[in-house]
Amino acid sequence: MKVLVTGAAGFIGFHVCQRLLASPQAEVLGVDNLNDYYSVELKTARLKQLEASENFRFAKLDVADSQAVAALHRIHAAVGFEPKMPLDEGLSRFITWFRDWSAQSAHT
């Protein structure tokens, strides 16, 4: 079974990928836009761990990009993990988050 995991380099997405990869039947396609909401170095380190599995592939893309998502083929299941909602960073940051989250949800 091929599973698409969005936000694969984030905390929850990374751990979900690890759990899925524990099953020899799972093939995981992890996608993430590697934004700088928090440490890109940490996200890269997580991906390096996941890429040690031959059943993991990574695609750097933003799932708000409908053409990039349309190019993904033969996905049997998808799970998505968005970053925490930035309520403490002001209204403009929240509006940006909401726009991105809405687009991601619609295209996934």
CSV table of N, CA, C and O in Angstrom, one decimal:
chain,number,residue,atom,x,y,z
A,1,MET,N,0.8,-1.2,0.0
A,1,MET,CA,0.0,0.0,0.0
A,1,MET,C,0.9,1.2,0.0
A,1,MET,O,1.8,1.3,0.8
A,2,LYS,N,0.6,2.2,-0.9
A,2,LYS,CA,1.3,3.4,-1.0
A,2,LYS,C,0.6,4.5,-0.2
A,2,LYS,O,-0.6,4.8,-0.5
A,3,VAL,N,1.2,5.1,0.7
A,3,VAL,CA,0.6,6.1,1.6
A,3,VAL,C,1.3,7.5,1.4
A,3,VAL,O,2.6,7.5,1.5
A,4,LEU,N,0.6,8.5,1.1
A,4,LEU,CA,1.1,9.9,1.1
A,4,LEU,C,1.0,10.5,2.4
A,4,LEU,O,-0.1,10.5,3.0
A,5,VAL,N,2.1,11.0,2.9
A,5,VAL,CA,2.1,11.7,4.2
A,5,VAL,C,2.5,13.2,4.0
A,5,VAL,O,3.7,13.4,3.6
A,6,THR,N,1.6,14.1,4.1
A,6,THR,CA,2.0,15.5,4.0
A,6,THR,C,2.6,16.0,5.4
A,6,THR,O,2.2,15.5,6.4
A,7,GLY,N,3.5,16.9,5.3
A,7,GLY,CA,4.1,17.4,6.5
A,7,GLY,C,5.0,16.3,7.1
A,7,GLY,O,5.2,16.2,8.3
A,8,ALA,N,5.6,15.5,6.2
A,8,ALA,CA,6.4,14.3,6.6
A,8,ALA,C,7.7,14.7,7.5
A,8,ALA,O,8.1,13.9,8.2
A,9,ALA,N,8.2,15.9,7.3
A,9,ALA,CA,9.4,16.3,8.1
A,9,ALA,C,9.0,16.9,9.4
A,9,ALA,O,9.9,17.2,10.3
A,10,GLY,N,7.7,17.2,9.7
A,10,GLY,CA,7.3,17.7,11.0
A,10,GLY,C,7.3,16.6,12.0
A,10,GLY,O,7.4,15.5,11.8
A,11,PHE,N,7.0,17.1,13.2
A,11,PHE,CA,7.0,16.1,14.4
A,11,PHE,C,6.0,15.0,14.2
A,11,PHE,O,6.4,13.8,14.3
A,12,ILE,N,4.8,15.3,14.0
A,12,ILE,CA,3.8,14.2,13.9
A,12,ILE,C,4.0,13.4,12.6
A,12,ILE,O,4.0,12.2,12.6
A,13,GLY,N,4.1,14.1,11.5
A,13,GLY,CA,4.3,13.4,10.2
A,13,GLY,C,5.5,12.5,10.2
A,13,GLY,O,5.4,11.4,9.7
A,14,PHE,N,6.6,12.9,10.8
A,14,PHE,CA,7.8,12.1,10.9
A,14,PHE,C,7.5,10.8,11.7
A,14,PHE,O,7.8,9.7,11.2
A,15,HIS,N,6.8,10.9,12.8
A,15,HIS,CA,6.5,9.7,13.6
A,15,HIS,C,5.5,8.8,12.9
A,15,HIS,O,5.6,7.6,13.0
A,16,VAL,N,4.5,9.4,12.2
A,16,VAL,CA,3.6,8.6,11.4
A,16,VAL,C,4.3,7.8,10.3
A,16,VAL,O,4.1,6.6,10.1
A,17,CYS,N,5.3,8.5,9.6
A,17,CYS,CA,6.1,7.8,8.6
A,17,CYS,C,6.8,6.6,9.2
A,17,CYS,O,6.9,5.5,8.6
A,18,GLN,N,7.4,6.8,10.4
A,18,GLN,CA,8.2,5.8,11.0
A,18,GLN,C,7.3,4.6,11.3
A,18,GLN,O,7.7,3.4,11.1
A,19,ARG,N,6.1,4.8,11.8
A,19,ARG,CA,5.1,3.8,12.1
A,19,ARG,C,4.7,3.0,10.9
A,19,ARG,O,4.6,1.8,10.9
A,20,LEU,N,4.4,3.8,9.8
A,20,LEU,CA,4.0,3.1,8.6
A,20,LEU,C,5.2,2.3,8.0
A,20,LEU,O,4.9,1.2,7.5
A,21,LEU,N,6.4,2.8,8.1
A,21,LEU,CA,7.5,2.1,7.5
A,21,LEU,C,7.9,0.8,8.3
A,21,LEU,O,8.6,-0.1,7.9
A,22,ALA,N,7.3,0.7,9.5
A,22,ALA,CA,7.5,-0.5,10.3
A,22,ALA,C,6.8,-1.7,9.7
A,22,ALA,O,7.1,-2.9,10.0
A,23,SER,N,5.8,-1.4,8.8
A,23,SER,CA,5.1,-2.5,8.1
A,23,SER,C,5.8,-2.7,6.8
A,23,SER,O,6.0,-1.8,6.0
A,24,PRO,N,6.2,-4.0,6.5
A,24,PRO,CA,6.9,-4.2,5.2
A,24,PRO,C,6.1,-4.0,4.0
A,24,PRO,O,6.6,-3.8,2.9
A,25,GLN,N,4.7,-4.0,4.2
A,25,GLN,CA,3.8,-3.8,3.0
A,25,GLN,C,3.7,-2.3,2.7
A,25,GLN,O,3.1,-1.9,1.6
A,26,ALA,N,4.1,-1.4,3.6
A,26,ALA,CA,3.9,0.0,3.4
A,26,ALA,C,5.0,0.7,2.5
A,26,ALA,O,6.1,0.4,2.7
A,27,GLU,N,4.5,1.4,1.6
A,27,GLU,CA,5.4,2.3,0.8
A,27,GLU,C,5.0,3.7,1.1
A,27,GLU,O,3.8,4.1,0.9
A,28,VAL,N,5.9,4.5,1.6
A,28,VAL,CA,5.5,5.9,2.0
A,28,VAL,C,6.1,7.0,1.1
A,28,VAL,O,7.3,6.9,0.9
A,29,LEU,N,5.3,7.8,0.7
A,29,LEU,CA,5.7,9.0,-0.1
A,29,LEU,C,5.5,10.2,0.9
A,29,LEU,O,4.4,10.6,1.2
A,30,GLY,N,6.6,10.7,1.4
A,30,GLY,CA,6.5,11.9,2.3
A,30,GLY,C,6.7,13.2,1.5
A,30,GLY,O,7.6,13.2,0.7
A,31,VAL,N,5.8,14.1,1.7
A,31,VAL,CA,6.0,15.4,1.1
A,31,VAL,C,6.0,16.5,2.2
A,31,VAL,O,5.4,16.3,3.2
A,32,ASP,N,6.7,17.5,1.9
A,32,ASP,CA,6.9,18.7,2.8
A,32,ASP,C,7.4,19.8,2.0
A,32,ASP,O,8.2,19.6,1.1
A,33,ASN,N,7.0,21.0,2.4
A,33,ASN,CA,7.6,22.2,1.7
A,33,ASN,C,8.8,22.7,2.4
A,33,ASN,O,9.5,23.6,2.0
A,34,LEU,N,9.2,22.1,3.5
A,34,LEU,CA,10.3,22.5,4.3
A,34,LEU,C,10.4,24.0,4.6
A,34,LEU,O,11.4,24.6,4.6
A,35,ASN,N,9.2,24.5,5.0
A,35,ASN,CA,9.2,26.0,5.3
A,35,ASN,C,10.0,26.2,6.6
A,35,ASN,O,10.4,25.3,7.3
A,36,ASP,N,10.3,27.5,6.9
A,36,ASP,CA,11.1,27.8,8.1
A,36,ASP,C,10.3,28.2,9.3
A,36,ASP,O,10.7,28.9,10.1
A,37,TYR,N,9.1,27.6,9.4
A,37,TYR,CA,8.2,27.8,10.5
A,37,TYR,C,9.0,27.4,11.8
A,37,TYR,O,8.8,28.1,12.8
A,38,TYR,N,9.7,26.3,11.7
A,38,TYR,CA,10.7,26.0,12.7
A,38,TYR,C,11.9,25.4,12.0
A,38,TYR,O,11.9,25.2,10.8
A,39,SER,N,12.9,24.9,12.7
A,39,SER,CA,14.2,24.5,12.2
A,39,SER,C,14.1,23.6,11.0
A,39,SER,O,13.7,22.4,11.1
A,40,VAL,N,14.6,24.1,9.9
A,40,VAL,CA,14.7,23.3,8.6
A,40,VAL,C,15.8,22.3,8.8
A,40,VAL,O,15.7,21.1,8.3
A,41,GLU,N,16.8,22.6,9.6
A,41,GLU,CA,17.9,21.6,9.9
A,41,GLU,C,17.3,20.3,10.6
A,41,GLU,O,17.6,19.2,10.3
A,42,LEU,N,16.4,20.6,11.6
A,42,LEU,CA,15.7,19.5,12.3
A,42,LEU,C,14.9,18.7,11.3
A,42,LEU,O,14.9,17.4,11.3
A,43,LYS,N,14.1,19.3,10.4
A,43,LYS,CA,13.3,18.6,9.5
A,43,LYS,C,14.2,17.8,8.5
A,43,LYS,O,13.8,16.7,8.2
A,44,THR,N,15.3,18.4,8.1
A,44,THR,CA,16.2,17.7,7.2
A,44,THR,C,16.8,16.4,7.9
A,44,THR,O,16.9,15.4,7.3
A,45,ALA,N,17.1,16.5,9.2
A,45,ALA,CA,17.6,15.4,9.9
A,45,ALA,C,16.6,14.3,10.0
A,45,ALA,O,16.9,13.1,9.9
A,46,ARG,N,15.4,14.7,10.2
A,46,ARG,CA,14.3,13.7,10.3
A,46,ARG,C,14.1,12.9,8.9
A,46,ARG,O,14.0,11.7,8.9
A,47,LEU,N,14.2,13.7,7.9
A,47,LEU,CA,14.1,13.1,6.5
A,47,LEU,C,15.2,12.1,6.3
A,47,LEU,O,15.0,11.1,5.7
A,48,LYS,N,16.4,12.5,6.7
A,48,LYS,CA,17.6,11.6,6.5
A,48,LYS,C,17.3,10.3,7.2
A,48,LYS,O,17.7,9.2,6.6
A,49,GLN,N,16.7,10.3,8.4
A,49,GLN,CA,16.4,9.0,9.1
A,49,GLN,C,15.4,8.2,8.3
A,49,GLN,O,15.5,7.0,8.1
A,50,LEU,N,14.4,8.9,7.8
A,50,LEU,CA,13.3,8.2,7.0
A,50,LEU,C,13.9,7.6,5.7
A,50,LEU,O,13.5,6.5,5.3
A,51,GLU,N,14.8,8.4,5.1
A,51,GLU,CA,15.3,7.9,3.8
A,51,GLU,C,16.3,6.7,3.9
A,51,GLU,O,16.6,6.1,2.9
A,52,ALA,N,16.6,6.3,5.1
A,52,ALA,CA,17.3,5.1,5.3
A,52,ALA,C,16.5,3.8,5.0
A,52,ALA,O,17.0,2.8,4.7
A,53,SER,N,15.2,4.0,4.9
A,53,SER,CA,14.3,2.9,4.5
A,53,SER,C,14.1,2.9,3.0
A,53,SER,O,13.9,4.0,2.4
A,54,GLU,N,14.2,1.8,2.4
A,54,GLU,CA,14.0,1.7,0.9
A,54,GLU,C,12.6,1.9,0.5
A,54,GLU,O,12.3,2.1,-0.6
A,55,ASN,N,11.7,1.8,1.5
A,55,ASN,CA,10.2,2.0,1.2
A,55,ASN,C,9.8,3.5,1.4
A,55,ASN,O,8.6,3.8,1.5
A,56,PHE,N,10.7,4.4,1.5
A,56,PHE,CA,10.4,5.8,1.7
A,56,PHE,C,10.9,6.6,0.6
A,56,PHE,O,12.1,6.5,0.2
A,57,ARG,N,10.1,7.5,0.0
A,57,ARG,CA,10.5,8.5,-1.0
A,57,ARG,C,10.0,9.8,-0.5
A,57,ARG,O,9.0,10.0,0.2
A,58,PHE,N,10.8,10.9,-0.8
A,58,PHE,CA,10.5,12.2,-0.3
A,58,PHE,C,10.4,13.1,-1.5
A,58,PHE,O,11.2,13.0,-2.5
A,59,ALA,N,9.4,14.0,-1.5
A,59,ALA,CA,9.2,15.0,-2.6
A,59,ALA,C,9.0,16.4,-1.9
A,59,ALA,O,8.1,16.5,-1.0
A,60,LYS,N,9.9,17.3,-2.2
A,60,LYS,CA,9.8,18.6,-1.6
A,60,LYS,C,8.8,19.3,-2.5
A,60,LYS,O,9.0,19.7,-3.7
A,61,LEU,N,7.6,19.6,-1.9
A,61,LEU,CA,6.6,20.3,-2.7
A,61,LEU,C,5.6,20.9,-1.7
A,61,LEU,O,5.5,20.4,-0.6
A,62,ASP,N,4.9,21.9,-2.2
A,62,ASP,CA,3.8,22.5,-1.4
A,62,ASP,C,2.5,21.9,-1.9
A,62,ASP,O,2.2,22.0,-3.1
A,63,VAL,N,1.8,21.3,-1.0
A,63,VAL,CA,0.5,20.7,-1.5
A,63,VAL,C,-0.5,21.7,-1.9
A,63,VAL,O,-1.6,21.3,-2.4
A,64,ALA,N,-0.3,22.9,-1.7
A,64,ALA,CA,-1.2,24.0,-2.2
A,64,ALA,C,-1.0,24.1,-3.7
A,64,ALA,O,-1.8,24.7,-4.4
A,65,ASP,N,0.1,23.5,-4.2
A,65,ASP,CA,0.4,23.5,-5.7
A,65,ASP,C,-0.4,22.4,-6.3
A,65,ASP,O,0.1,21.2,-6.3
A,66,SER,N,-1.5,22.7,-6.9
A,66,SER,CA,-2.4,21.6,-7.4
A,66,SER,C,-1.7,20.8,-8.5
A,66,SER,O,-2.0,19.6,-8.7
A,67,GLN,N,-0.9,21.5,-9.4
A,67,GLN,CA,-0.2,20.7,-10.4
A,67,GLN,C,0.8,19.7,-9.9
A,67,GLN,O,0.9,18.6,-10.4
A,68,ALA,N,1.5,20.1,-8.8
A,68,ALA,CA,2.5,19.2,-8.2
A,68,ALA,C,1.7,18.0,-7.6
A,68,ALA,O,2.2,16.8,-7.7
A,69,VAL,N,0.6,18.3,-6.9
A,69,VAL,CA,-0.2,17.2,-6.3
A,69,VAL,C,-0.8,16.3,-7.4
A,69,VAL,O,-0.7,15.1,-7.2
A,70,ALA,N,-1.2,16.9,-8.5
A,70,ALA,CA,-1.8,16.1,-9.5
A,70,ALA,C,-0.8,15.1,-10.2
A,70,ALA,O,-1.1,14.1,-10.7
A,71,ALA,N,0.5,15.4,-10.1
A,71,ALA,CA,1.6,14.6,-10.6
A,71,ALA,C,1.8,13.4,-9.8
A,71,ALA,O,2.5,12.5,-10.2
A,72,LEU,N,1.3,13.3,-8.6
A,72,LEU,CA,1.5,12.1,-7.7
A,72,LEU,C,0.5,11.1,-8.2
A,72,LEU,O,-0.7,11.3,-8.3
A,73,HIS,N,1.0,9.9,-8.4
A,73,HIS,CA,0.2,8.8,-8.9
A,73,HIS,C,0.1,7.6,-8.0
A,73,HIS,O,1.0,7.4,-7.2
A,74,ARG,N,-1.0,6.9,-8.1
A,74,ARG,CA,-1.2,5.6,-7.5
A,74,ARG,C,-1.0,5.7,-5.9
A,74,ARG,O,-0.3,4.9,-5.3
A,75,ILE,N,-1.7,6.6,-5.4
A,75,ILE,CA,-1.7,6.7,-3.9
A,75,ILE,C,-2.9,6.0,-3.4
A,75,ILE,O,-4.0,6.2,-3.9
A,76,HIS,N,-2.7,5.1,-2.4
A,76,HIS,CA,-3.8,4.4,-1.9
A,76,HIS,C,-4.5,5.1,-0.6
A,76,HIS,O,-5.6,4.8,-0.3
A,77,ALA,N,-3.7,5.8,0.1
A,77,ALA,CA,-4.2,6.5,1.2
A,77,ALA,C,-3.4,7.8,1.4
A,77,ALA,O,-2.2,7.9,1.0
A,78,ALA,N,-4.0,8.8,2.1
A,78,ALA,CA,-3.3,10.0,2.4
A,78,ALA,C,-3.6,10.5,3.8
A,78,ALA,O,-4.7,10.4,4.2
A,79,VAL,N,-2.6,11.0,4.5
A,79,VAL,CA,-2.8,11.6,5.8
A,79,VAL,C,-2.0,13.0,5.8
A,79,VAL,O,-0.9,13.1,5.2
A,80,GLY,N,-2.6,14.0,6.4
A,80,GLY,CA,-2.0,15.3,6.3
A,80,GLY,C,-1.8,15.9,7.7
A,80,GLY,O,-2.7,15.8,8.5
A,81,PHE,N,-0.7,16.6,7.9
A,81,PHE,CA,-0.4,17.2,9.2
A,81,PHE,C,0.0,18.6,8.9
A,81,PHE,O,1.1,18.9,8.3
A,82,GLU,N,-0.8,19.6,9.4
A,82,GLU,CA,-0.5,21.0,9.2
A,82,GLU,C,0.3,21.5,10.5
A,82,GLU,O,0.2,20.9,11.5
A,83,PRO,N,1.0,22.6,10.3
A,83,PRO,CA,1.7,23.1,11.4
A,83,PRO,C,0.8,23.7,12.4
A,83,PRO,O,-0.4,24.0,12.1
A,84,LYS,N,1.3,24.0,13.6
A,84,LYS,CA,0.4,24.6,14.6
A,84,LYS,C,-0.1,25.9,14.2
A,84,LYS,O,0.6,26.6,13.4
A,85,MET,N,-1.3,26.2,14.6
A,85,MET,CA,-1.9,27.5,14.2
A,85,MET,C,-1.3,28.6,15.0
A,85,MET,O,-1.2,28.6,16.2
A,86,PRO,N,-0.7,29.6,14.3
A,86,PRO,CA,0.0,30.7,15.0
A,86,PRO,C,-0.8,31.8,15.6
A,86,PRO,O,-0.8,33.0,15.2
A,87,LEU,N,-1.6,31.5,16.5
A,87,LEU,CA,-2.5,32.5,17.1
A,87,LEU,C,-1.7,33.6,17.9
A,87,LEU,O,-2.2,34.7,18.0
A,88,ASP,N,-0.5,33.2,18.4
A,88,ASP,CA,0.2,34.2,19.1
A,88,ASP,C,1.1,35.1,18.3
A,88,ASP,O,1.9,35.9,18.8
A,89,GLU,N,1.0,35.0,17.0
A,89,GLU,CA,1.9,35.8,16.1
A,89,GLU,C,1.1,36.9,15.3
A,89,GLU,O,1.7,37.5,14.4
A,90,GLY,N,-0.1,37.2,15.7
A,90,GLY,CA,-0.8,38.3,15.1
A,90,GLY,C,-1.7,37.8,14.0
A,90,GLY,O,-1.6,36.7,13.5
A,91,LEU,N,-2.7,38.7,13.7
A,91,LEU,CA,-3.7,38.4,12.7
A,91,LEU,C,-3.2,38.1,11.3
A,91,LEU,O,-3.6,37.2,10.6
A,92,SER,N,-2.2,38.9,10.9
A,92,SER,CA,-1.7,38.7,9.5
A,92,SER,C,-1.0,37.3,9.3
A,92,SER,O,-1.2,36.6,8.3
A,93,ARG,N,-0.3,36.8,10.4
A,93,ARG,CA,0.3,35.5,10.3
A,93,ARG,C,-0.8,34.4,10.3
A,93,ARG,O,-0.7,33.4,9.6
A,94,PHE,N,-1.9,34.6,11.1
A,94,PHE,CA,-3.0,33.7,11.1
A,94,PHE,C,-3.7,33.6,9.7
A,94,PHE,O,-4.0,32.5,9.2
A,95,ILE,N,-3.9,34.8,9.1
A,95,ILE,CA,-4.5,34.8,7.8
A,95,ILE,C,-3.7,34.0,6.8
A,95,ILE,O,-4.2,33.2,6.0
A,96,THR,N,-2.4,34.2,6.8
A,96,THR,CA,-1.5,33.5,5.9
A,96,THR,C,-1.6,32.0,6.2
A,96,THR,O,-1.7,31.2,5.2
A,97,TRP,N,-1.5,31.6,7.4
A,97,TRP,CA,-1.6,30.2,7.8
A,97,TRP,C,-3.0,29.6,7.3
A,97,TRP,O,-3.0,28.5,6.7
A,98,PHE,N,-4.0,30.3,7.5
A,98,PHE,CA,-5.4,29.8,7.2
A,98,PHE,C,-5.5,29.7,5.6
A,98,PHE,O,-6.0,28.7,5.2
A,99,ARG,N,-4.9,30.6,4.9
A,99,ARG,CA,-5.0,30.5,3.4
A,99,ARG,C,-4.2,29.3,3.0
A,99,ARG,O,-4.7,28.5,2.2
A,100,ASP,N,-3.0,29.1,3.5
A,100,ASP,CA,-2.2,28.0,3.1
A,100,ASP,C,-2.8,26.6,3.5
A,100,ASP,O,-2.9,25.7,2.7
A,101,TRP,N,-3.4,26.6,4.7
A,101,TRP,CA,-4.0,25.4,5.2
A,101,TRP,C,-5.3,25.0,4.4
A,101,TRP,O,-5.5,23.9,4.0
A,102,SER,N,-6.0,26.1,4.0
A,102,SER,CA,-7.2,25.9,3.2
A,102,SER,C,-6.9,25.3,1.8
A,102,SER,O,-7.5,24.4,1.3
A,103,ALA,N,-5.8,25.9,1.2
A,103,ALA,CA,-5.4,25.5,-0.1
A,103,ALA,C,-4.9,24.0,0.0
A,103,ALA,O,-5.1,23.2,-0.9
A,104,GLN,N,-4.1,23.8,1.0
A,104,GLN,CA,-3.5,22.4,1.2
A,104,GLN,C,-4.7,21.4,1.3
A,104,GLN,O,-4.6,20.3,0.6
A,105,SER,N,-5.6,21.7,2.1
A,105,SER,CA,-6.7,20.8,2.3
A,105,SER,C,-7.5,20.5,1.1
A,105,SER,O,-7.9,19.4,0.8
A,106,ALA,N,-7.7,21.6,0.3
A,106,ALA,CA,-8.5,21.5,-0.9
A,106,ALA,C,-7.8,20.6,-2.0
A,106,ALA,O,-8.4,19.8,-2.7
A,107,HIS,N,-6.5,20.7,-2.1
A,107,HIS,CA,-5.7,20.0,-3.1
A,107,HIS,C,-5.3,18.6,-2.7
A,107,HIS,O,-5.1,17.8,-3.6
A,108,THR,N,-5.3,18.4,-1.4
A,108,THR,CA,-4.9,17.0,-1.0
A,108,THR,C,-6.1,16.1,-1.1
A,108,THR,O,-6.1,15.1,-1.6
